[in-house]
CSV table of C-alpha atoms in Angstrom, one decimal:
chain,number,residue,atom,x,y,z
A,12,MET,CA,6.4,-46.1,-66.5
A,13,THR,CA,4.0,-45.3,-63.7
A,14,LEU,CA,1.3,-47.9,-63.0
A,15,GLU,CA,-0.4,-46.0,-60.2
A,16,GLY,CA,-4.2,-45.8,-60.8
A,17,LYS,CA,-4.1,-47.8,-64.0
A,18,VAL,CA,-6.2,-50.9,-64.6
A,19,ALA,CA,-4.9,-54.5,-65.1
A,20,VAL,CA,-7.0,-57.4,-66.3
A,21,ILE,CA,-5.6,-60.9,-65.5
A,22,THR,CA,-7.1,-64.2,-66.5
A,23,GLY,CA,-6.1,-67.4,-64.7
A,24,ALA,CA,-5.7,-65.1,-61.6
A,25,SER,CA,-7.0,-67.4,-58.8
A,26,THR,CA,-3.7,-69.3,-58.3
A,27,GLY,CA,0.0,-69.4,-59.1
A,28,ILE,CA,1.6,-66.8,-61.3
A,29,GLY,CA,-1.7,-65.0,-62.0
A,30,ARG,CA,-2.4,-64.6,-58.4
A,31,SER,CA,1.1,-63.5,-57.5
A,32,CYS,CA,1.1,-61.0,-60.5
A,33,ALA,CA,-2.1,-59.5,-59.2
A,34,SER,CA,-0.5,-59.0,-55.8
A,35,VAL,CA,2.6,-57.4,-57.3
A,36,LEU,CA,0.5,-55.0,-59.5
A,37,ALA,CA,-1.7,-54.1,-56.6
A,38,ARG,CA,1.3,-53.0,-54.7
A,39,GLN,CA,2.1,-50.6,-57.6
A,40,GLY,CA,-1.3,-49.0,-57.1
A,41,MET,CA,-3.1,-50.6,-60.0
A,42,ARG,CA,-6.8,-51.4,-59.9
A,43,LEU,CA,-7.5,-55.0,-60.8
A,44,VAL,CA,-10.0,-57.1,-62.7
A,45,LEU,CA,-9.3,-60.8,-62.0
A,46,ALA,CA,-10.8,-63.7,-63.9
A,47,ALA,CA,-10.7,-67.5,-63.5
A,48,ARG,CA,-12.9,-70.5,-64.1
A,49,ARG,CA,-13.3,-71.5,-60.4
A,50,ALA,CA,-15.4,-68.9,-58.7
A,51,GLU,CA,-14.6,-70.0,-55.1
A,52,ARG,CA,-10.8,-69.8,-55.6
A,53,LEU,CA,-11.2,-66.5,-57.5
A,54,GLN,CA,-13.2,-65.0,-54.6
A,55,SER,CA,-10.6,-66.0,-52.1
A,56,THR,CA,-7.9,-64.2,-54.1
A,57,VAL,CA,-10.1,-61.1,-54.5
A,58,ALA,CA,-10.9,-61.1,-50.7
A,59,GLU,CA,-7.2,-61.3,-49.8
A,60,LEU,CA,-6.3,-58.4,-52.1
A,61,VAL,CA,-9.2,-56.3,-50.9
A,62,GLU,CA,-8.2,-56.8,-47.3
A,63,SER,CA,-4.7,-55.6,-48.3
A,64,GLY,CA,-6.3,-52.3,-49.6
A,65,ALA,CA,-6.5,-53.1,-53.3
A,66,GLU,CA,-9.4,-52.1,-55.5
A,67,VAL,CA,-10.4,-55.4,-57.2
A,68,LEU,CA,-13.2,-56.8,-59.2
A,69,GLY,CA,-13.6,-60.6,-59.6
A,70,HIS,CA,-15.3,-62.1,-62.6
A,71,PRO,CA,-15.5,-65.8,-63.2
A,72,VAL,CA,-14.7,-66.7,-66.9
A,73,ASP,CA,-14.1,-69.6,-69.1
A,74,VAL,CA,-11.7,-68.1,-71.7
A,75,GLY,CA,-12.6,-70.8,-74.2
A,76,VAL,CA,-16.0,-69.1,-74.6
A,77,PHE,CA,-15.8,-65.8,-76.4
A,78,GLU,CA,-19.0,-64.4,-75.0
A,79,GLU,CA,-17.6,-64.8,-71.5
A,80,VAL,CA,-14.4,-63.1,-72.4
A,81,GLN,CA,-16.3,-60.2,-74.0
A,82,GLY,CA,-18.4,-60.1,-70.8
A,83,LEU,CA,-15.1,-59.7,-68.8
A,84,ALA,CA,-14.1,-56.8,-71.0
A,85,ASP,CA,-17.5,-55.1,-70.6
A,86,ALA,CA,-17.4,-55.6,-66.8
A,87,ALA,CA,-13.9,-54.1,-66.7
A,88,MET,CA,-15.0,-51.0,-68.6
A,89,GLN,CA,-18.2,-50.7,-66.5
A,90,ALA,CA,-16.3,-50.9,-63.3
A,91,PHE,CA,-13.2,-48.7,-64.1
A,92,GLY,CA,-13.8,-47.0,-67.5
A,93,GLN,CA,-10.4,-48.1,-68.8
A,94,VAL,CA,-8.1,-51.0,-69.3
A,95,ASP,CA,-4.3,-50.5,-69.4
A,96,VAL,CA,-2.7,-53.9,-68.9
A,97,VAL,CA,-4.3,-57.2,-70.1
A,98,PHE,CA,-2.5,-60.3,-69.0
A,99,LEU,CA,-4.1,-63.4,-70.7
A,100,LYS,CA,-2.6,-65.9,-68.3
A,101,ALA,CA,-5.2,-68.7,-68.3
A,102,GLY,CA,-4.0,-72.0,-69.7
A,103,VAL,CA,-4.2,-75.7,-69.3
A,104,PRO,CA,-1.5,-78.4,-69.7
A,105,GLY,CA,-3.5,-80.8,-71.9
A,106,GLY,CA,-1.9,-84.0,-73.1
A,107,SER,CA,-2.1,-86.8,-75.5
A,108,PRO,CA,0.7,-88.9,-77.2
A,109,LEU,CA,0.7,-88.8,-80.9
A,110,LEU,CA,0.9,-92.6,-81.1
A,111,ASP,CA,-2.5,-92.8,-79.4
A,112,ILE,CA,-4.2,-89.5,-80.0
A,113,ASP,CA,-7.0,-88.3,-77.7
A,114,LEU,CA,-8.8,-85.8,-79.9
A,115,ASP,CA,-10.8,-84.4,-77.0
A,116,ALA,CA,-7.6,-83.6,-75.1
A,117,TRP,CA,-6.2,-81.8,-78.1
A,118,ARG,CA,-9.5,-79.8,-78.6
A,119,GLY,CA,-9.6,-78.8,-75.0
A,120,ALA,CA,-6.1,-77.5,-74.9
A,121,VAL,CA,-6.6,-75.6,-78.2
A,122,ASP,CA,-9.9,-74.1,-76.9
A,123,THR,CA,-8.3,-72.7,-73.8
A,124,ASN,CA,-4.7,-72.0,-74.8
A,125,VAL,CA,-5.1,-70.8,-78.4
A,126,PHE,CA,-8.7,-69.7,-78.7
A,127,GLY,CA,-8.6,-68.3,-75.2
A,128,LEU,CA,-5.8,-66.0,-76.4
A,129,LEU,CA,-7.7,-65.1,-79.6
A,130,HIS,CA,-10.8,-64.4,-77.6
A,131,GLY,CA,-8.8,-62.1,-75.3
A,132,ILE,CA,-7.3,-60.2,-78.2
A,133,LYS,CA,-10.7,-59.8,-79.9
A,134,ALA,CA,-12.3,-58.5,-76.8
A,135,PHE,CA,-9.6,-56.3,-75.4
A,136,LEU,CA,-7.5,-55.0,-78.3
A,137,PRO,CA,-10.2,-52.6,-79.5
A,138,LEU,CA,-10.4,-51.1,-76.0
A,139,LEU,CA,-6.6,-50.5,-76.0
A,140,LEU,CA,-6.7,-49.1,-79.5
A,141,GLU,CA,-9.6,-46.8,-78.7
A,142,GLN,CA,-7.8,-45.4,-75.6
A,143,GLY,CA,-4.9,-44.5,-77.9
A,144,ASP,CA,-2.3,-44.8,-75.1
A,145,ARG,CA,0.6,-47.1,-74.5
A,146,GLY,CA,-1.3,-50.1,-73.1
A,147,SER,CA,0.1,-53.6,-72.7
A,148,LEU,CA,-1.3,-57.0,-73.9
A,149,LEU,CA,0.5,-60.0,-72.5
A,150,THR,CA,0.1,-63.8,-72.7
A,151,THR,CA,2.0,-66.7,-71.1
A,152,SER,CA,3.7,-69.1,-73.5
A,153,SER,CA,6.3,-71.7,-72.4
A,154,GLY,CA,9.8,-72.8,-73.2
A,155,ALA,CA,8.2,-76.2,-73.9
A,156,GLY,CA,7.2,-74.8,-77.3
A,157,VAL,CA,9.8,-72.1,-77.8
A,158,HIS,CA,13.1,-73.3,-76.4
A,159,GLY,CA,13.1,-76.5,-78.4
A,160,THR,CA,10.1,-78.8,-78.2
A,161,SER,CA,8.9,-80.9,-75.3
A,162,TYR,CA,8.1,-83.8,-77.5
A,163,ASN,CA,6.5,-85.9,-74.7
A,164,THR,CA,3.8,-83.2,-74.2
A,165,PRO,CA,3.1,-82.3,-77.8
A,166,THR,CA,-0.4,-80.9,-77.1
A,167,TYR,CA,1.0,-78.4,-74.6
A,168,ALA,CA,4.1,-77.6,-76.7
A,169,MET,CA,2.0,-77.0,-79.9
A,170,THR,CA,-0.4,-74.6,-78.2
A,171,LYS,CA,2.5,-72.7,-76.6
A,172,ASN,CA,4.2,-72.4,-79.9
A,173,ALA,CA,1.0,-71.2,-81.5
A,174,GLN,CA,0.6,-68.5,-78.8
A,175,LEU,CA,4.1,-67.2,-79.6
A,176,THR,CA,3.3,-67.0,-83.3
A,177,ILE,CA,0.0,-65.2,-82.6
A,178,MET,CA,1.8,-62.6,-80.5
A,179,GLU,CA,4.7,-62.1,-82.9
A,180,ALA,CA,2.2,-61.5,-85.7
A,181,LEU,CA,0.2,-59.1,-83.5
A,182,ASP,CA,3.3,-57.2,-82.7
A,183,GLY,CA,4.1,-56.8,-86.4
A,184,GLN,CA,0.5,-55.8,-87.3
A,185,LEU,CA,0.3,-53.2,-84.6
A,186,ARG,CA,3.7,-51.8,-85.7
A,187,ASP,CA,2.3,-51.5,-89.3
A,188,ALA,CA,-0.8,-49.8,-88.0
A,189,GLY,CA,1.3,-47.2,-86.2
A,190,SER,CA,0.2,-48.3,-82.7
A,191,ASP,CA,2.4,-48.1,-79.7
A,192,ILE,CA,0.6,-50.9,-77.8
A,193,HIS,CA,3.1,-53.1,-76.0
A,194,VAL,CA,2.9,-56.8,-76.8
A,195,GLY,CA,4.6,-59.2,-74.4
A,196,VAL,CA,5.2,-63.0,-74.2
A,197,VAL,CA,5.8,-64.3,-70.7
A,198,LEU,CA,8.1,-67.4,-70.6
A,199,PRO,CA,8.1,-68.6,-67.0
A,200,PRO,CA,10.9,-70.8,-65.6
A,201,LEU,CA,10.0,-74.0,-63.9
A,202,THR,CA,7.5,-72.6,-61.3
A,203,ARG,CA,5.8,-74.1,-58.3
A,204,THR,CA,2.2,-73.8,-59.6
A,205,ASN,CA,-0.8,-76.1,-59.8
A,206,LEU,CA,-0.7,-76.4,-63.6
A,207,ALA,CA,0.0,-80.1,-63.2
A,208,GLY,CA,-2.8,-80.5,-60.6
A,209,ASP,CA,-3.9,-79.3,-57.2
A,210,ASP,CA,-1.6,-81.7,-55.2
A,211,LEU,CA,1.4,-79.4,-54.7
A,212,SER,CA,3.3,-82.1,-52.8
A,213,ILE,CA,4.6,-83.3,-56.2
A,214,TRP,CA,7.0,-80.4,-56.1
A,215,SER,CA,8.9,-81.9,-53.2
A,216,ALA,CA,9.8,-84.9,-55.4
A,217,VAL,CA,10.6,-82.6,-58.3
A,218,GLU,CA,13.0,-80.6,-56.1
A,219,LYS,CA,14.8,-83.8,-55.0
A,220,MET,CA,15.2,-84.9,-58.6
A,221,LEU,CA,16.5,-81.5,-59.7
A,222,ALA,CA,19.1,-81.5,-56.9
A,223,THR,CA,20.9,-84.4,-58.5
A,224,SER,CA,22.1,-82.3,-61.4
A,225,ALA,CA,24.1,-79.1,-61.4
A,226,ASP,CA,22.7,-78.1,-64.8
A,227,ALA,CA,19.0,-78.7,-63.9
A,228,PRO,CA,16.6,-75.8,-63.6
A,229,ALA,CA,15.7,-74.5,-60.2
A,230,LEU,CA,12.1,-74.5,-58.9
A,231,ILE,CA,11.1,-70.8,-58.8
A,232,GLU,CA,8.2,-69.4,-56.7
A,233,PRO,CA,5.3,-67.6,-58.4
A,234,SER,CA,6.0,-64.4,-56.5
A,235,GLU,CA,9.5,-64.3,-58.0
A,236,VAL,CA,8.2,-64.8,-61.5
A,237,ALA,CA,5.7,-61.9,-60.9
A,238,GLU,CA,8.6,-59.6,-60.3
A,239,VAL,CA,10.1,-60.5,-63.7
A,240,ILE,CA,6.6,-59.8,-65.3
A,241,LEU,CA,6.4,-56.4,-63.5
A,242,GLU,CA,9.8,-55.4,-64.9
A,243,GLY,CA,8.8,-56.6,-68.3
A,244,ILE,CA,5.7,-54.4,-68.3
A,245,ARG,CA,7.7,-51.4,-67.2
A,246,ALA,CA,10.4,-52.0,-69.8
A,247,ARG,CA,7.8,-52.9,-72.4
A,248,SER,CA,9.7,-56.0,-73.4
A,249,PHE,CA,8.4,-58.5,-75.9
A,250,TRP,CA,10.3,-61.4,-74.4
A,251,ILE,CA,9.4,-61.4,-70.7
A,252,GLU,CA,11.7,-64.0,-69.3
A,253,ALA,CA,14.3,-64.0,-66.6
A,254,THR,CA,17.7,-62.9,-68.0
A,255,ALA,CA,21.0,-63.9,-66.5
A,256,GLU,CA,21.1,-60.6,-64.6
A,257,GLN,CA,17.5,-61.1,-63.3
A,258,ASN,CA,18.4,-64.7,-62.3
A,259,GLU,CA,21.1,-63.3,-60.1
A,260,ARG,CA,19.2,-60.4,-58.7
A,261,LEU,CA,15.7,-61.8,-58.3
A,262,PHE,CA,16.4,-65.6,-58.0
A,263,GLY,CA,19.7,-65.5,-56.1
A,264,GLY,CA,21.4,-67.2,-59.1
A,265,ARG,CA,19.4,-70.4,-58.5
A,266,ASP,CA,18.4,-70.8,-62.1
A,267,SER,CA,21.7,-70.6,-63.8
A,268,GLY,CA,21.4,-74.1,-65.2
A,269,ALA,CA,18.1,-73.2,-67.0
A,270,VAL,CA,19.7,-70.0,-68.4
A,271,ARG,CA,22.5,-72.0,-69.9
A,272,ARG,CA,20.2,-74.8,-71.2
A,273,LYS,CA,18.0,-72.3,-72.9
A,274,GLU,CA,20.8,-71.0,-75.1
A,275,VAL,CA,22.0,-74.5,-75.9
A,276,LEU,CA,18.5,-75.5,-77.1
A,277,ILE,CA,17.9,-72.4,-79.1
A,278,ARG,CA,21.3,-72.8,-80.9
A,279,ALA,CA,20.6,-76.5,-81.5
A,280,GLY,CA,17.3,-75.7,-83.1
A,281,ALA,CA,18.8,-73.0,-85.3
A,282,ASN,CA,21.6,-75.3,-86.4
A,283,ALA,CA,19.2,-78.1,-87.2
A,284,MET,CA,17.2,-75.8,-89.5
A,285,LEU,CA,20.2,-74.3,-91.2
A,286,HIS,CA,21.8,-77.7,-91.8
A,287,HIS,CA,18.6,-79.7,-92.5
A,288,SER,CA,19.5,-82.1,-89.8
A,289,SER,CA,17.4,-84.1,-87.3
A,290,PRO,CA,15.4,-82.3,-84.6
A,291,ASP,CA,16.9,-84.6,-81.9
A,292,PRO,CA,19.3,-82.1,-80.4
A,293,TYR,CA,16.5,-79.7,-79.4
A,294,LEU,CA,13.8,-82.2,-78.4
A,295,TRP,CA,13.4,-82.5,-74.7
C-alpha cells in the first residue's frame, strides 16, 4: 500500500505517539494535518516537520467539541482536497475511584475519549465514504480496558473499552454497507509519553521498578510504537498492537514479558466469563 502523496489527519499530534506517528508518516511522503489542544506545542511539532521537508497543516482542536472537529475536517479538505488516513489519537487519562466518585472527572474523560472518537467519526467518515477508496480510520484504545481491566483506573479503562466497542461496531457496519474502509484500533505498549503529566522524569522511577521483574513490561519509545502503527496501516489490521514477531524485530525483544502477560489476561477473562467465576484473575 503506497502512502506517497496521501493525506493523514492526526489528533493529539503535538507530543508522544501522535507526534512520532506524524514523523513516520511524513517520511513515507504523506501530507499531514495535525491537531492538538495546546497550540504552542502543536506549532513546535509542525515547524519541526516542515523543516524536515514535510507538507504540514497545524490546526488547534478540542476533540470534545464537535464543531471544532468538524472545523478540522473542513480545514483538511480545504488545504489538500482529500483525507486518506484519520488517526483519532487524542485522549486523556482521567481518574476517580468508584468508592468516592468525582463526576466531573468521569465527564471529562468521556467527553474527550468517547465523544472525541464519535466526533471524529461523524466529521471524517463521510469524507472517506465519499472518496470511495480504501481509506483508514484509527483510534487509540488501551490494554487497560481490553486486556483485562485496570480496576484502579476505572475511568480510563471504561473509556478505552468503549472505544474498542465503537470501533468493532463501526467495522461491522462498514462491512454490511459494502465499504472497504479500514478500521483499526491501536493498543500501545507501556510507552514513554506525557499521558500521566508533563514531568517525564517519572519514567526513570518506572524503569527502575520494571527492572525488578523478568515478566514486567518494557518501556517502549513513541518512535518504536509509530513503526508498529505504520505497519498496521499498510497491512490494514484491525488490531494494531505489537506481535511477538514485531517485539523481536522492532523492540529488540524487550517487551516479551508484556506479550506473555497479555495472553494470560485474555485467557483469564474468557475463562471467567465461560465459568461464571470472579473477575479477580483478569483485574490488574
